[in-house]
Short mmCIF file of C-alpha atoms in Angstrom, two decimals:
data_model
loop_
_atom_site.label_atom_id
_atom_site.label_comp_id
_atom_site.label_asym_id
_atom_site.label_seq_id
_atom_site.Cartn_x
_atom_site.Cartn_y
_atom_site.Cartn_z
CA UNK A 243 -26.56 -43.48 141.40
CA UNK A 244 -28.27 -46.60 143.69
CA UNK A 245 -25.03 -47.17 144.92
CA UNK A 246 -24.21 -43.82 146.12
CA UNK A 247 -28.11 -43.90 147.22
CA UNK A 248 -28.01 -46.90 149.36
CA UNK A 249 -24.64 -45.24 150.85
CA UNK A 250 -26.00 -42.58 151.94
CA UNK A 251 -30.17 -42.76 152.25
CA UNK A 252 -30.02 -46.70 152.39
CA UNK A 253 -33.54 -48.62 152.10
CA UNK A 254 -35.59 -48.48 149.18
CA UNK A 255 -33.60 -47.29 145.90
CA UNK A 256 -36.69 -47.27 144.00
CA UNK A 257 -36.81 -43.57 144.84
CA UNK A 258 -33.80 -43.14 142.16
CA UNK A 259 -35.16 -42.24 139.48
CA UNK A 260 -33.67 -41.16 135.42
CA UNK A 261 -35.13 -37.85 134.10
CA UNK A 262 -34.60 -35.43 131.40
CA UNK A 263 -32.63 -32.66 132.74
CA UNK A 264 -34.68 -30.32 130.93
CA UNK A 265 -38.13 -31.32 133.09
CA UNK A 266 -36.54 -30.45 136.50
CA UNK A 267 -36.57 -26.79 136.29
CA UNK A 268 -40.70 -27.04 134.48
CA UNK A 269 -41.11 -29.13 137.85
CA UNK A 270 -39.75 -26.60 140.23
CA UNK A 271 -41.87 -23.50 138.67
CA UNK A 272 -44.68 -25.38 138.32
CA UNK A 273 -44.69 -26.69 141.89
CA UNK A 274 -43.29 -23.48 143.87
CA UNK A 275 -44.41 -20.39 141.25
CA UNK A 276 -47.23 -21.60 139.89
CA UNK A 277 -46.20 -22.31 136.12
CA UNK A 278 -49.52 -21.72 133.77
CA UNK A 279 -50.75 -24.21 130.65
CA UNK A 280 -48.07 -23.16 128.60
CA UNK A 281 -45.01 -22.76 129.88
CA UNK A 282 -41.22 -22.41 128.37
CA UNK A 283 -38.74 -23.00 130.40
CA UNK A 284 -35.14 -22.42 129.44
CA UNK A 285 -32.15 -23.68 131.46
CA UNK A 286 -29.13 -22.22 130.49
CA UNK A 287 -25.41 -23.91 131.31
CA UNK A 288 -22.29 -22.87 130.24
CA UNK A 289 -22.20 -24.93 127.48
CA UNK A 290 -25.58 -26.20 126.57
CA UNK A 291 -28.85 -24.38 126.68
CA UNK A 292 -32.18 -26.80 127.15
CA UNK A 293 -35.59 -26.16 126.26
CA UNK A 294 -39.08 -27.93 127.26
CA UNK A 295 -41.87 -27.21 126.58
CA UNK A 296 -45.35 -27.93 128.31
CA UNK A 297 -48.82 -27.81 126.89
CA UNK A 298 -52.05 -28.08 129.21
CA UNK A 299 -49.77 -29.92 131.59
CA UNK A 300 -48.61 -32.41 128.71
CA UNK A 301 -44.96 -32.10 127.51
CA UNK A 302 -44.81 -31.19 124.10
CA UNK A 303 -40.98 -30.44 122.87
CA UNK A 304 -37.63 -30.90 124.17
CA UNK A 305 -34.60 -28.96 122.78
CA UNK A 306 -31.05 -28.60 123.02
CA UNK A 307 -28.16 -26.89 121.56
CA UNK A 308 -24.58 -25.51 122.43
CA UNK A 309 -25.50 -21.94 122.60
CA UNK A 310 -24.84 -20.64 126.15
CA UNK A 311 -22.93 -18.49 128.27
CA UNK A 312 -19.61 -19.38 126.74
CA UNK A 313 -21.58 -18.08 123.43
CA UNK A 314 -21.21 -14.64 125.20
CA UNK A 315 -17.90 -14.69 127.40
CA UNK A 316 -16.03 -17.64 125.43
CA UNK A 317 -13.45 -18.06 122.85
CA UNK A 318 -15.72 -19.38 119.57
CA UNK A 319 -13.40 -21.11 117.15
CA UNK A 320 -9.84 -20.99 116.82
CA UNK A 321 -9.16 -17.67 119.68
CA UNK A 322 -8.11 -17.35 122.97
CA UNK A 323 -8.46 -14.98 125.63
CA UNK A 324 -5.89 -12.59 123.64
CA UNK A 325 -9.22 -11.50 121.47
CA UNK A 326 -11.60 -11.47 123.89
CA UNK A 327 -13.26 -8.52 124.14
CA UNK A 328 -14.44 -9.11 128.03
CA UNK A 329 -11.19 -10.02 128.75
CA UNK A 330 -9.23 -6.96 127.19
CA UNK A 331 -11.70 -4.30 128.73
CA UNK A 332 -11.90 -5.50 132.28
CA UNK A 333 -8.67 -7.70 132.82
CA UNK A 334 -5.82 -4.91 133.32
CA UNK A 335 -8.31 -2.62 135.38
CA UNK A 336 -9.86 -5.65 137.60
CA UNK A 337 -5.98 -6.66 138.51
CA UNK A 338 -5.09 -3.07 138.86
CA UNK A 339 -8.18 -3.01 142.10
CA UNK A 340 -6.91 -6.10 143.69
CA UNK A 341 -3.21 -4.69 143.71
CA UNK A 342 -4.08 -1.17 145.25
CA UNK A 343 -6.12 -3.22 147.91
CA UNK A 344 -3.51 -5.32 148.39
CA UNK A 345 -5.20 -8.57 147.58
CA UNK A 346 -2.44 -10.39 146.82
CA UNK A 347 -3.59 -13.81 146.81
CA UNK A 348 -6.40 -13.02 144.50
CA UNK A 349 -4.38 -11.38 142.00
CA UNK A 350 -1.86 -14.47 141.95
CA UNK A 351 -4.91 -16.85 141.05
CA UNK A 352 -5.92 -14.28 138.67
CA UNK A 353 -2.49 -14.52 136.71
CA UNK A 354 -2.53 -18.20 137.16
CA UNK A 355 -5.55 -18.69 135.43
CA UNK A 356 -5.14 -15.82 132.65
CA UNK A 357 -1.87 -18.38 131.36
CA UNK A 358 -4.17 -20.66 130.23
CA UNK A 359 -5.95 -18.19 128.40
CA UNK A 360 -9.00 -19.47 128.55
CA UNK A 361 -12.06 -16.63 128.30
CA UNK A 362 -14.75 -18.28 130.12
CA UNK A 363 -12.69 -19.17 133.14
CA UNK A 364 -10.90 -15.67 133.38
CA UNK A 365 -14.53 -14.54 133.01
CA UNK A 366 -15.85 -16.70 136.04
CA UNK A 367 -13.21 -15.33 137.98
CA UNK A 368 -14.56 -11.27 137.73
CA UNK A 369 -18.06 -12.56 138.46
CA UNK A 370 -16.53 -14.38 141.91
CA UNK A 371 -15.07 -11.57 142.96
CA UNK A 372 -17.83 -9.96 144.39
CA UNK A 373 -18.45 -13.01 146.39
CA UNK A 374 -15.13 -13.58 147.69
CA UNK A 375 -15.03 -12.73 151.60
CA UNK A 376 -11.92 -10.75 151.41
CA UNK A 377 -13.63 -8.65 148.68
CA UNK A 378 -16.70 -8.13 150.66
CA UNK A 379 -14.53 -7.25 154.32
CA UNK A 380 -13.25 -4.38 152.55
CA UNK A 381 -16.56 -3.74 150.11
CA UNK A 382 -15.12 -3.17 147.15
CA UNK A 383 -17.62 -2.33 144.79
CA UNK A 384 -15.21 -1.74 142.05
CA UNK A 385 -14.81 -5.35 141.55
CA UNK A 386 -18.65 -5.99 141.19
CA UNK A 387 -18.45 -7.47 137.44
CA UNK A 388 -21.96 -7.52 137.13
CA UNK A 389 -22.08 -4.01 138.29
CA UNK A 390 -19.80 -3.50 135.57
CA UNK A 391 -21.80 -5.35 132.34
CA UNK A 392 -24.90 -3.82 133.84
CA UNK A 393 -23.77 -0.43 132.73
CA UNK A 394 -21.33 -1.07 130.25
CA UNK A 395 -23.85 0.54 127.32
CA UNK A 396 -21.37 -1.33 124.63
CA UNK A 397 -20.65 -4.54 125.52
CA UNK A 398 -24.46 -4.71 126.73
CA UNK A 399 -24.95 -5.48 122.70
CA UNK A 400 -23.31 -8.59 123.18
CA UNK A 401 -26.59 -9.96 125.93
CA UNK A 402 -29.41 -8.04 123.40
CA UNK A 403 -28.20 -10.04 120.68
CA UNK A 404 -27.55 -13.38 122.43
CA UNK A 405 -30.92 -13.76 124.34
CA UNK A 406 -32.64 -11.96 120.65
CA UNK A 407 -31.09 -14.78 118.76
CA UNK A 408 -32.29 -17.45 121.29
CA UNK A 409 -35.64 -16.36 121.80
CA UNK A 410 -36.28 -15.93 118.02
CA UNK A 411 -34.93 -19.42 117.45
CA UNK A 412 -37.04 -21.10 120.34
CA UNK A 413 -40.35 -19.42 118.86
CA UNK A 414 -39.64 -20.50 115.22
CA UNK A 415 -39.31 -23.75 116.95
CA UNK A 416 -42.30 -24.01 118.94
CA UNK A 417 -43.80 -22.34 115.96
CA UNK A 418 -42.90 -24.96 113.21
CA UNK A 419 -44.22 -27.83 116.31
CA UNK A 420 -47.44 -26.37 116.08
CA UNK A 421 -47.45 -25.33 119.23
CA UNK A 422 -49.11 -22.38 121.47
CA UNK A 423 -47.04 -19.22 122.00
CA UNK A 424 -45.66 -19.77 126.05
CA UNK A 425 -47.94 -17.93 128.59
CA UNK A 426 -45.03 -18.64 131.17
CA UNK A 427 -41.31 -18.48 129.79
CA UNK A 428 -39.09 -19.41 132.96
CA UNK A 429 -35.13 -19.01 133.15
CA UNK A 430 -32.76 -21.38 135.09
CA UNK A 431 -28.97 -22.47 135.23
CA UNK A 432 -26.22 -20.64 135.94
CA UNK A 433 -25.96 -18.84 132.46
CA UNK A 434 -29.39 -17.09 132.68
CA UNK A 435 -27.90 -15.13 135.21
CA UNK A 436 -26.54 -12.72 132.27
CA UNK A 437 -29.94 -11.92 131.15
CA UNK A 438 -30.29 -9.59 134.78
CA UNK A 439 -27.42 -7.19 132.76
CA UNK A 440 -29.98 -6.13 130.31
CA UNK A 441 -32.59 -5.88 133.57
CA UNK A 442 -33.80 -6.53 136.30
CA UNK A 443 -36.78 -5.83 135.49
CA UNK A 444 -39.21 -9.15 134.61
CA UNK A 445 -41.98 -6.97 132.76
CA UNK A 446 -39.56 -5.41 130.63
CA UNK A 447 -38.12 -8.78 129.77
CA UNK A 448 -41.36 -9.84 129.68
CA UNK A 449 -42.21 -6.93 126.87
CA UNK A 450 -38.96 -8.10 125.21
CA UNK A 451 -40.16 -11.94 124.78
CA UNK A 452 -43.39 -10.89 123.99
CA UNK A 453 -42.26 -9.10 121.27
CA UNK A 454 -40.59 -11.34 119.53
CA UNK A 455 -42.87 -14.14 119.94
CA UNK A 456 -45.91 -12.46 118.25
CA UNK A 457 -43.20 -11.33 115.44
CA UNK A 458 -42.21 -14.75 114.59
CA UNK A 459 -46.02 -16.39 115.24
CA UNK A 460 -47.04 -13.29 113.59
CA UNK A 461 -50.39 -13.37 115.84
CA UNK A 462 -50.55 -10.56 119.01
CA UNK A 463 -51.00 -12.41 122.50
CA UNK A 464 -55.11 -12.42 123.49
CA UNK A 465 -57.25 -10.05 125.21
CA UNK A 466 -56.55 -11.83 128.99
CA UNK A 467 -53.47 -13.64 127.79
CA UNK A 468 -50.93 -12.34 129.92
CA UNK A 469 -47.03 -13.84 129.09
CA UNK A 470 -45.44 -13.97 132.53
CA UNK A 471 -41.60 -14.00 132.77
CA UNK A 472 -39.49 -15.56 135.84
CA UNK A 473 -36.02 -14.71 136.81
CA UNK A 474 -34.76 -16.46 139.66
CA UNK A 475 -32.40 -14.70 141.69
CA UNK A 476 -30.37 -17.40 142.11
CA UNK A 477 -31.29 -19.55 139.32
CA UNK A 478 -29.12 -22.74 139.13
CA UNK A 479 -30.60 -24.30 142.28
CA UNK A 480 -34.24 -24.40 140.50
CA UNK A 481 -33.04 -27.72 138.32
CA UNK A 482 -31.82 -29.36 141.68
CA UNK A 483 -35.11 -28.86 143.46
CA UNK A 484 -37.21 -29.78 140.09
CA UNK A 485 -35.11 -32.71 140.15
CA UNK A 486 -36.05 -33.56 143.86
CA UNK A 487 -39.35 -32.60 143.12
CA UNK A 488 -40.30 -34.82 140.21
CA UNK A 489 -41.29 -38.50 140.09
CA UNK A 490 -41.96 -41.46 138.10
CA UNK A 491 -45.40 -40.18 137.12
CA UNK A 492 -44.39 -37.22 135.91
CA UNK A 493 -42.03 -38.59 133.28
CA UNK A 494 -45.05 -40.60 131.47
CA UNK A 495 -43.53 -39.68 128.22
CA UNK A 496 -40.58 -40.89 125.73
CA UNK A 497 -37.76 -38.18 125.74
CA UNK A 498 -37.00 -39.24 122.19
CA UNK A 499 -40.55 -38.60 120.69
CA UNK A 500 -40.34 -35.19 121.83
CA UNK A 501 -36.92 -34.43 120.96
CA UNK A 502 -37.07 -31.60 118.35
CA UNK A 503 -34.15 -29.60 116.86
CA UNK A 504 -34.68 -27.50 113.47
CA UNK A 505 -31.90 -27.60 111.21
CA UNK A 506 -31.81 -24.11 110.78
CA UNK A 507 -31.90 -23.29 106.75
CA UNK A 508 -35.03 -21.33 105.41
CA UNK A 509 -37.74 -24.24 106.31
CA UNK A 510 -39.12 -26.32 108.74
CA UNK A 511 -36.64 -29.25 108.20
CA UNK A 512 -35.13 -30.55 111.19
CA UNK A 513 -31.82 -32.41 111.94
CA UNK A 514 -33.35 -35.92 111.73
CA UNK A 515 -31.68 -37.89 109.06
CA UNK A 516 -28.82 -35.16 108.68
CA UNK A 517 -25.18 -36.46 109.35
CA UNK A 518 -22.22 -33.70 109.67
CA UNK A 519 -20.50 -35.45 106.04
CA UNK A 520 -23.90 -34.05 104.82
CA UNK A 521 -23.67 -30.49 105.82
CA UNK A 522 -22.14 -28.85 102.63
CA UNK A 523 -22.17 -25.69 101.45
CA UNK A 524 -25.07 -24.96 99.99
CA UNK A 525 -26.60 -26.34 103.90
CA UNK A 526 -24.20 -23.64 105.02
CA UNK A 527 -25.21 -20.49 102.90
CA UNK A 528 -28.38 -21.12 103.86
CA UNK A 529 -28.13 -21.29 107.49
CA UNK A 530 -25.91 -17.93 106.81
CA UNK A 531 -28.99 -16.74 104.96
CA UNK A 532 -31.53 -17.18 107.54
CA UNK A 533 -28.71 -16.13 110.44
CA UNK A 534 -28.78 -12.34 108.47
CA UNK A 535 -32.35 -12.63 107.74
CA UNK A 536 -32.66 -12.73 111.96
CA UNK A 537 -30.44 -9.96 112.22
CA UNK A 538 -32.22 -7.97 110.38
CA UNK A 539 -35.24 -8.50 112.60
CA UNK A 540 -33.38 -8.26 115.68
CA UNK A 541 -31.25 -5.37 115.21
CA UNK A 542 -34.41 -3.09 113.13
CA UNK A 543 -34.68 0.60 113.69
CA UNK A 544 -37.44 -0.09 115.80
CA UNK A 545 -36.10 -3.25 117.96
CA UNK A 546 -32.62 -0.77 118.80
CA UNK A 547 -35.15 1.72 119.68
CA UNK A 548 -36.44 -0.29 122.53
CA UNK A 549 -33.08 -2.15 123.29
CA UNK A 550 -32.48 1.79 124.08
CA UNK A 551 -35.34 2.74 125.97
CA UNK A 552 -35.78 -0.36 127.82
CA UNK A 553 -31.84 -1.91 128.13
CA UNK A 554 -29.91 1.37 127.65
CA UNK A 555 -27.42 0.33 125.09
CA UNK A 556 -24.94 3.39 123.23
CA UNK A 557 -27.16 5.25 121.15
CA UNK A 558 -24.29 6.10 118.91
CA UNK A 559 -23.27 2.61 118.36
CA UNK A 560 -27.02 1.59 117.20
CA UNK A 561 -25.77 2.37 113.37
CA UNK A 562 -22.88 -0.22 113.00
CA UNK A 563 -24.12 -2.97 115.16
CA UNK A 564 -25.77 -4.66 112.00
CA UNK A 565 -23.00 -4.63 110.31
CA UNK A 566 -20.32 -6.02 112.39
CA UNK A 567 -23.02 -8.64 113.32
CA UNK A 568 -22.80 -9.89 109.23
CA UNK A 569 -19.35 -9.78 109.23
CA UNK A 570 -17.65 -13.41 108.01
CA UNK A 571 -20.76 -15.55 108.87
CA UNK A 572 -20.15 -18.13 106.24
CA UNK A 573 -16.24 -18.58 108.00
CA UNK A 574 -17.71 -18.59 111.22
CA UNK A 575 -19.52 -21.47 110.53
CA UNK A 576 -17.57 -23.52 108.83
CA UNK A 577 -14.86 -23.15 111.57
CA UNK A 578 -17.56 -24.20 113.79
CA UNK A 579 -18.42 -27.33 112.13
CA UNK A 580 -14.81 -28.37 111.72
CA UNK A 581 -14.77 -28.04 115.43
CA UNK A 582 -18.02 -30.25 116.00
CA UNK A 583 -15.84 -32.93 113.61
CA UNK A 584 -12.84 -32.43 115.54
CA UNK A 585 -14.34 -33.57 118.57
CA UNK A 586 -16.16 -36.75 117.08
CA UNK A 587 -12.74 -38.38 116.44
CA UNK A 588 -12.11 -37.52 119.86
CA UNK A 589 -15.18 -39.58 120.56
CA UNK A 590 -13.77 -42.51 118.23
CA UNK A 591 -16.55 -41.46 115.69
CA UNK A 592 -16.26 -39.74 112.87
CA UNK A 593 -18.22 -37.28 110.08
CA UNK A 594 -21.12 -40.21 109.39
CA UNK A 595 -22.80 -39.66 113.08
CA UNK A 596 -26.01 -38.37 112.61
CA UNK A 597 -26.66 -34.16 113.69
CA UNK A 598 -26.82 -34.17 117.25
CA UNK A 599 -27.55 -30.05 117.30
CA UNK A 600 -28.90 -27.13 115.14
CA UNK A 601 -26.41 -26.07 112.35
CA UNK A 602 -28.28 -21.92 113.72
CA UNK A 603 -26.03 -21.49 116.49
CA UNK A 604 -23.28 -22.04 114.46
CA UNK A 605 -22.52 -18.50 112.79
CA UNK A 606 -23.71 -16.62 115.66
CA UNK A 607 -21.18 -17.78 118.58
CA UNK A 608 -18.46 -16.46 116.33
CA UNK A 609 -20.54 -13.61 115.03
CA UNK A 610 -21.08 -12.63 119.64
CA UNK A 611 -17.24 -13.00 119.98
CA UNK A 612 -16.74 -10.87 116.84
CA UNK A 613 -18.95 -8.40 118.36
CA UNK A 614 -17.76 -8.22 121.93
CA UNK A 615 -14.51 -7.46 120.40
CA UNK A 616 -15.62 -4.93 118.43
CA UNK A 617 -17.71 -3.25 121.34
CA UNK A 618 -15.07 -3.55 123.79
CA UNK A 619 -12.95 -0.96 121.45
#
């Protein structure tokens, strides 16, 4: 980074400075929006989603875990685009548009990229399309893919569930920290741009997050405490700026002292001392356990009621959704966790590294897959 710094800026490289990713987007809203004492901000990639948290301008927690917009549009464990659920509604009629328009060249990149059969790429494709300048000459709203989700009352299960499950899990979090619910949760990276199909609408989302964060502090928000939610419309660039934004002073903290990461059984225990050769099963039923104990929170009569009101799912698909959502939890996650271990040899390490993640996340990026499938039907 100095290098490339004094090649293109020259002088003083002093300015080149190492911070947590995870502070640039808290910089950005705090500087441009006007962040308040406690603010949440959640930046989420395609493969990695990371939290920080602020207190009274102090920062308080850092998080991270691999549960992100591949989570929603990906493959899980052991599938390909074949059983995607994304990929088998909206494939055949998205390639069907760009041959009647005759947009050849787009439909040749489309076939290229469906041999690899990779979800999240065929799925970054259909979101393109409506910014591709041949698309927009002949303003084709029928390949507007967000257009699509947005009104897709099914598959819009898939995003209630995903941003339930990571909500919940940040507030038992900040929760078991001892720290203040957020007056200011704040959105950023690419992936949050899914949480606009549920609405566009920041005080429902706000109603949403408020929700669940007096459920799991079990305490209502203040008289005068007012949660604000922000939704960048174009939300990626807000960890660039942060980053520009942000100096030396502001990182007068040690990343590793607020690192925090629960482990994700029924208790406050976190990952610290936990290596992957000691996840057995017993670890694993109980992350199961307190994976269906969430469900049952998230998908209640009364939470599908507002997911109804307020994101317009089916109706008539409000009966199963718990069920398919417990469906093979346990193999889920063990398929998971012989993927993490799959990837340390590929690392030159193996099963003894300590837990680097959550063991939560692990049942229910199977469990979304699982369900887009099903809702796709």
């Amino acid at each position: 980074w100095r290098e490339l710094y004094k090649k293109y800026f020259g002088g003083n490289d002093q300015n080149v400075i190492g911070i947590p990713e995870s502070i640039a987007p808290y910089r950005y809203y705090k500087t441009t929006k006007g962040a308040q004492s406690s603010v949440l901000t959640i930046d989420i990639g395609g493969e990695t989603s990371d939290v920080f948290v602020v207190e009274d301008t102090k920062a308080k927690m850092m998080s991270s875990f691999r549960f992100a917009s591949n989570a929603i549009f990906g493959d899980a464990f052991g599938y390909n685009s074949d059983n995607n659920g994304f990929v088998s509604k909206y494939f055949d009629k998205i390639r069907s548009v760009l041959e009647t328009n005759g947009l050849n060249t787009l439909q040749n990149a489309l076939e290229d990229i469906v041999t690899q059969k990779k979800s999240s790429d065929i799925v970054a494709f259909f979101y393109a399309l409506s910014n591709n300048k041949d698309v927009k000459k002949q303003d084709i709203t029928a390949l507007d893919f967000h257009d699509k989700l947005s009104n897709d009352d099914c598959l819009k299960y898939v995003f209630v569930v995903f941003y339930a499950s990571l909500l919940y899990f940040i507030a038992k979090e900040m929760k078991a920290k001892g720290l203040k619910k957020p007056l200011t949760i704040a959105f950023s990276g690419n992936g949050s741009n899914s949480i606009k199909v549920l609405t566009n609408n920041t005080d429902t989302l706000m109603k949403f997050a408020k929700m669940i964060f007096e459920d799991v502090y079990d305490i209502p928000y203040e008289k005068g405490e007012i949660l604000e939610v922000i939704c960048e419309e174009n939300p990626k660039p807000a960890t660039c700026k942060g980053g520009i934004l942000t100096s030396s002073n502001d990182v007068n903290f040690d990343p590793d002292t607020l690192k925090f990461n629960l482990l994700g059984i029924d208790s406050d225990k976190t990952i610290d001392n936990y290596r992957y050769i000691d996840v057995n099963d017993g670890i694993i039923n109980s992350v199961v356990d307190r994976v269906e104990s969430m469900i049952d929170y998230i998908l209640s009569p009364e939470k599908i009621d507002f997911y109804i009101k307020n994101f317009g799912v089916n109706q008539g698909k409000s009966s199963i959704i718990n069920e398919l959502c417990k469906i093979r939890l346990k193999e889920y996650a063990k398929s998971a966790l012989d993927a993490r271990k799959d990837e340390l040899q590929t690392w030159n390490a193996d099963e003894t590294c300590r837990l680097e993640e959550t063991l939560f996340f692990f049942p229910v990026i199977g469990m979304l897959n699982n369900l887009a499938r099903e809702m796709a039907k």
